[in-house]
PDB file of C-alpha atoms in Angstrom:
ATOM      1  CA  UNK A   1      67.839 -50.328   2.581  1.00 49.00           C
ATOM      2  CA  UNK A   2      68.996 -49.022  -0.846  1.00 47.00           C
ATOM      3  CA  UNK A   3      70.520 -52.629  -1.377  1.00 50.00           C
ATOM      4  CA  UNK A   4      70.739 -52.295  -5.173  1.00 46.00           C
ATOM      5  CA  UNK A   5      73.055 -49.120  -4.973  1.00 52.00           C
ATOM      6  CA  UNK A   6      76.437 -49.324  -3.802  1.00 56.00           C
ATOM      7  CA  UNK A   7      76.858 -46.454  -1.502  1.00 60.00           C
ATOM      8  CA  UNK A   8      79.450 -45.338   1.007  1.00 71.00           C
ATOM      9  CA  UNK A   9      78.588 -45.605   4.637  1.00 65.00           C
ATOM     10  CA  UNK A  10      78.879 -41.702   4.864  1.00 66.00           C
ATOM     11  CA  UNK A  11      76.471 -41.296   1.902  1.00 65.00           C
ATOM     12  CA  UNK A  12      74.014 -43.760   3.521  1.00 62.00           C
ATOM     13  CA  UNK A  13      74.129 -41.955   6.818  1.00 63.00           C
ATOM     14  CA  UNK A  14      73.392 -38.665   5.084  1.00 67.00           C
ATOM     15  CA  UNK A  15      70.352 -39.925   3.251  1.00 70.00           C
ATOM     16  CA  UNK A  16      68.910 -41.320   6.603  1.00 71.00           C
ATOM     17  CA  UNK A  17      69.447 -38.054   8.304  1.00 72.00           C
ATOM     18  CA  UNK A  18      67.757 -36.246   5.460  1.00 81.00           C
ATOM     19  CA  UNK A  19      64.954 -38.771   5.875  1.00 86.00           C
ATOM     20  CA  UNK A  20      64.821 -38.075   9.699  1.00 87.00           C
ATOM     21  CA  UNK A  21      64.761 -34.145   9.128  1.00 89.00           C
ATOM     22  CA  UNK A  22      62.063 -34.604   6.246  1.00 91.00           C
ATOM     23  CA  UNK A  23      60.004 -36.853   8.830  1.00 91.00           C
ATOM     24  CA  UNK A  24      60.275 -34.154  11.643  1.00 89.00           C
ATOM     25  CA  UNK A  25      59.492 -31.288   9.491  1.00 90.00           C
ATOM     26  CA  UNK A  26      56.421 -33.038   7.890  1.00 91.00           C
ATOM     27  CA  UNK A  27      55.120 -33.730  11.379  1.00 90.00           C
ATOM     28  CA  UNK A  28      55.747 -30.105  12.334  1.00 89.00           C
ATOM     29  CA  UNK A  29      53.665 -29.036   9.378  1.00 90.00           C
ATOM     30  CA  UNK A  30      50.871 -31.523  10.073  1.00 89.00           C
ATOM     31  CA  UNK A  31      50.332 -30.072  13.555  1.00 88.00           C
ATOM     32  CA  UNK A  32      48.185 -31.571  16.316  1.00 88.00           C
ATOM     33  CA  UNK A  33      46.150 -33.953  13.895  1.00 91.00           C
ATOM     34  CA  UNK A  34      49.214 -35.616  12.897  1.00 91.00           C
ATOM     35  CA  UNK A  35      49.760 -37.888   9.714  1.00 92.00           C
ATOM     36  CA  UNK A  36      49.557 -41.508   8.941  1.00 94.00           C
ATOM     37  CA  UNK A  37      52.768 -43.370   8.290  1.00 94.00           C
ATOM     38  CA  UNK A  38      51.527 -43.812   4.629  1.00 95.00           C
ATOM     39  CA  UNK A  39      51.191 -40.006   3.968  1.00 95.00           C
ATOM     40  CA  UNK A  40      54.477 -39.214   6.061  1.00 94.00           C
ATOM     41  CA  UNK A  41      56.174 -41.826   3.929  1.00 94.00           C
ATOM     42  CA  UNK A  42      54.782 -40.557   0.533  1.00 95.00           C
ATOM     43  CA  UNK A  43      55.994 -37.039   1.503  1.00 93.00           C
ATOM     44  CA  UNK A  44      59.621 -38.259   2.453  1.00 92.00           C
ATOM     45  CA  UNK A  45      59.735 -40.396  -0.818  1.00 93.00           C
ATOM     46  CA  UNK A  46      58.732 -37.298  -2.931  1.00 91.00           C
ATOM     47  CA  UNK A  47      61.158 -35.178  -1.181  1.00 89.00           C
ATOM     48  CA  UNK A  48      64.050 -37.645  -1.703  1.00 85.00           C
ATOM     49  CA  UNK A  49      63.613 -38.933  -4.944  1.00 83.00           C
ATOM     50  CA  UNK A  50      65.441 -37.252  -7.952  1.00 80.00           C
ATOM     51  CA  UNK A  51      66.348 -37.715 -11.577  1.00 78.00           C
ATOM     52  CA  UNK A  52      69.676 -39.320 -10.840  1.00 79.00           C
ATOM     53  CA  UNK A  53      68.899 -41.337  -7.587  1.00 76.00           C
ATOM     54  CA  UNK A  54      65.668 -43.330  -7.626  1.00 81.00           C
ATOM     55  CA  UNK A  55      64.567 -45.289  -4.405  1.00 84.00           C
ATOM     56  CA  UNK A  56      61.718 -47.607  -3.842  1.00 89.00           C
ATOM     57  CA  UNK A  57      58.459 -46.338  -1.882  1.00 93.00           C
ATOM     58  CA  UNK A  58      58.623 -49.634  -0.081  1.00 94.00           C
ATOM     59  CA  UNK A  59      62.166 -49.079   1.348  1.00 92.00           C
ATOM     60  CA  UNK A  60      61.035 -45.339   2.497  1.00 91.00           C
ATOM     61  CA  UNK A  61      57.926 -46.717   3.990  1.00 94.00           C
ATOM     62  CA  UNK A  62      59.780 -49.245   5.895  1.00 95.00           C
ATOM     63  CA  UNK A  63      62.214 -46.837   7.270  1.00 93.00           C
ATOM     64  CA  UNK A  64      59.512 -44.261   7.970  1.00 94.00           C
ATOM     65  CA  UNK A  65      57.545 -46.989   9.815  1.00 94.00           C
ATOM     66  CA  UNK A  66      60.676 -48.012  11.823  1.00 94.00           C
ATOM     67  CA  UNK A  67      61.737 -44.345  12.620  1.00 92.00           C
ATOM     68  CA  UNK A  68      58.272 -43.594  14.075  1.00 93.00           C
ATOM     69  CA  UNK A  69      57.994 -46.709  16.262  1.00 92.00           C
ATOM     70  CA  UNK A  70      61.523 -46.337  17.508  1.00 92.00           C
ATOM     71  CA  UNK A  71      60.919 -42.777  18.421  1.00 89.00           C
ATOM     72  CA  UNK A  72      57.490 -43.007  20.017  1.00 89.00           C
ATOM     73  CA  UNK A  73      57.956 -45.697  22.621  1.00 88.00           C
ATOM     74  CA  UNK A  74      57.953 -43.517  25.892  1.00 84.00           C
ATOM     75  CA  UNK A  75      55.684 -40.748  27.203  1.00 82.00           C
ATOM     76  CA  UNK A  76      58.780 -38.354  26.794  1.00 83.00           C
ATOM     77  CA  UNK A  77      59.565 -39.570  23.192  1.00 84.00           C
ATOM     78  CA  UNK A  78      59.920 -37.077  20.376  1.00 85.00           C
ATOM     79  CA  UNK A  79      56.950 -38.444  18.619  1.00 89.00           C
ATOM     80  CA  UNK A  80      53.566 -39.909  19.799  1.00 90.00           C
ATOM     81  CA  UNK A  81      50.808 -41.934  18.436  1.00 89.00           C
ATOM     82  CA  UNK A  82      47.473 -39.772  18.322  1.00 89.00           C
ATOM     83  CA  UNK A  83      45.445 -42.679  19.575  1.00 87.00           C
ATOM     84  CA  UNK A  84      44.518 -43.573  15.998  1.00 90.00           C
ATOM     85  CA  UNK A  85      46.162 -46.567  14.644  1.00 91.00           C
ATOM     86  CA  UNK A  86      49.127 -45.515  12.591  1.00 90.00           C
ATOM     87  CA  UNK A  87      48.733 -41.858  12.980  1.00 93.00           C
ATOM     88  CA  UNK A  88      51.623 -39.854  14.523  1.00 93.00           C
ATOM     89  CA  UNK A  89      52.375 -36.268  15.815  1.00 90.00           C
ATOM     90  CA  UNK A  90      55.133 -34.411  17.468  1.00 89.00           C
ATOM     91  CA  UNK A  91      55.075 -34.757  21.056  1.00 87.00           C
ATOM     92  CA  UNK A  92      54.609 -31.183  22.634  1.00 85.00           C
ATOM     93  CA  UNK A  93      55.737 -32.530  26.106  1.00 80.00           C
ATOM     94  CA  UNK A  94      59.106 -33.814  24.911  1.00 74.00           C
ATOM     95  CA  UNK A  95      62.277 -32.177  26.211  1.00 73.00           C
ATOM     96  CA  UNK A  96      64.066 -33.375  22.925  1.00 71.00           C
ATOM     97  CA  UNK A  97      61.254 -31.544  20.774  1.00 69.00           C
ATOM     98  CA  UNK A  98      61.983 -28.201  22.796  1.00 65.00           C
ATOM     99  CA  UNK A  99      65.598 -28.458  21.927  1.00 67.00           C
ATOM    100  CA  UNK A 100      64.865 -29.110  18.309  1.00 63.00           C
ATOM    101  CA  UNK A 101      62.211 -26.216  18.050  1.00 61.00           C
ATOM    102  CA  UNK A 102      65.279 -24.044  18.973  1.00 56.00           C
ATOM    103  CA  UNK A 103      67.265 -25.561  16.020  1.00 55.00           C
ATOM    104  CA  UNK A 104      64.267 -24.966  13.630  1.00 55.00           C
ATOM    105  CA  UNK A 105      63.701 -21.428  14.824  1.00 53.00           C
ATOM    106  CA  UNK A 106      67.395 -20.697  14.557  1.00 47.00           C
ATOM    107  CA  UNK A 107      67.545 -21.904  10.755  1.00 50.00           C
ATOM    108  CA  UNK A 108      64.193 -19.881   9.956  1.00 50.00           C
ATOM    109  CA  UNK A 109      65.490 -16.792  11.619  1.00 52.00           C
ATOM    110  CA  UNK A 110      68.676 -16.435   9.500  1.00 54.00           C
ATOM    111  CA  UNK A 111      67.838 -13.365   7.532  1.00 53.00           C
ATOM    112  CA  UNK A 112      69.135 -13.085   3.917  1.00 57.00           C
ATOM    113  CA  UNK A 113      71.574 -10.280   3.349  1.00 61.00           C
ATOM    114  CA  UNK A 114      70.169  -7.168   1.800  1.00 65.00           C
ATOM    115  CA  UNK A 115      71.627  -6.161  -1.479  1.00 65.00           C
ATOM    116  CA  UNK A 116      72.738  -2.553  -1.532  1.00 64.00           C
ATOM    117  CA  UNK A 117      72.488  -0.778  -4.823  1.00 63.00           C
ATOM    118  CA  UNK A 118      76.054   0.393  -5.306  1.00 64.00           C
ATOM    119  CA  UNK A 119      75.626   1.502  -8.893  1.00 68.00           C
ATOM    120  CA  UNK A 120      76.230   5.135  -9.755  1.00 68.00           C
ATOM    121  CA  UNK A 121      73.170   7.418 -10.126  1.00 67.00           C
ATOM    122  CA  UNK A 122      73.024   9.141 -13.419  1.00 66.00           C
ATOM    123  CA  UNK A 123      70.836  11.748 -12.303  1.00 62.00           C
TER     124      UNK A 123
END
């Protein structure tokens, strides 16, 4: 993956972790209906490409497909097949998903600090 670019190992791992997080966030937003591998890969591709680093859609699709297959093997896996070929969703019965849900909620609950107007009142 990303064979044309010469990346450090740490950079490569950061890219994969970003893909993983984007896949999970996409499946979370998709809900119980799930999404096809093609749509998930398109979302990850659009979220990961930028002006300075371009990646091929085929590489992203290959990784997304690998990730979904790897993480949907058992009944307690993080991801499950919906019964339709190539359509996946988050497995609500997964213990790992329960832990990740806490992490997502903690990220969302961080409230921005309120700005207090400390300027002098003229009146």
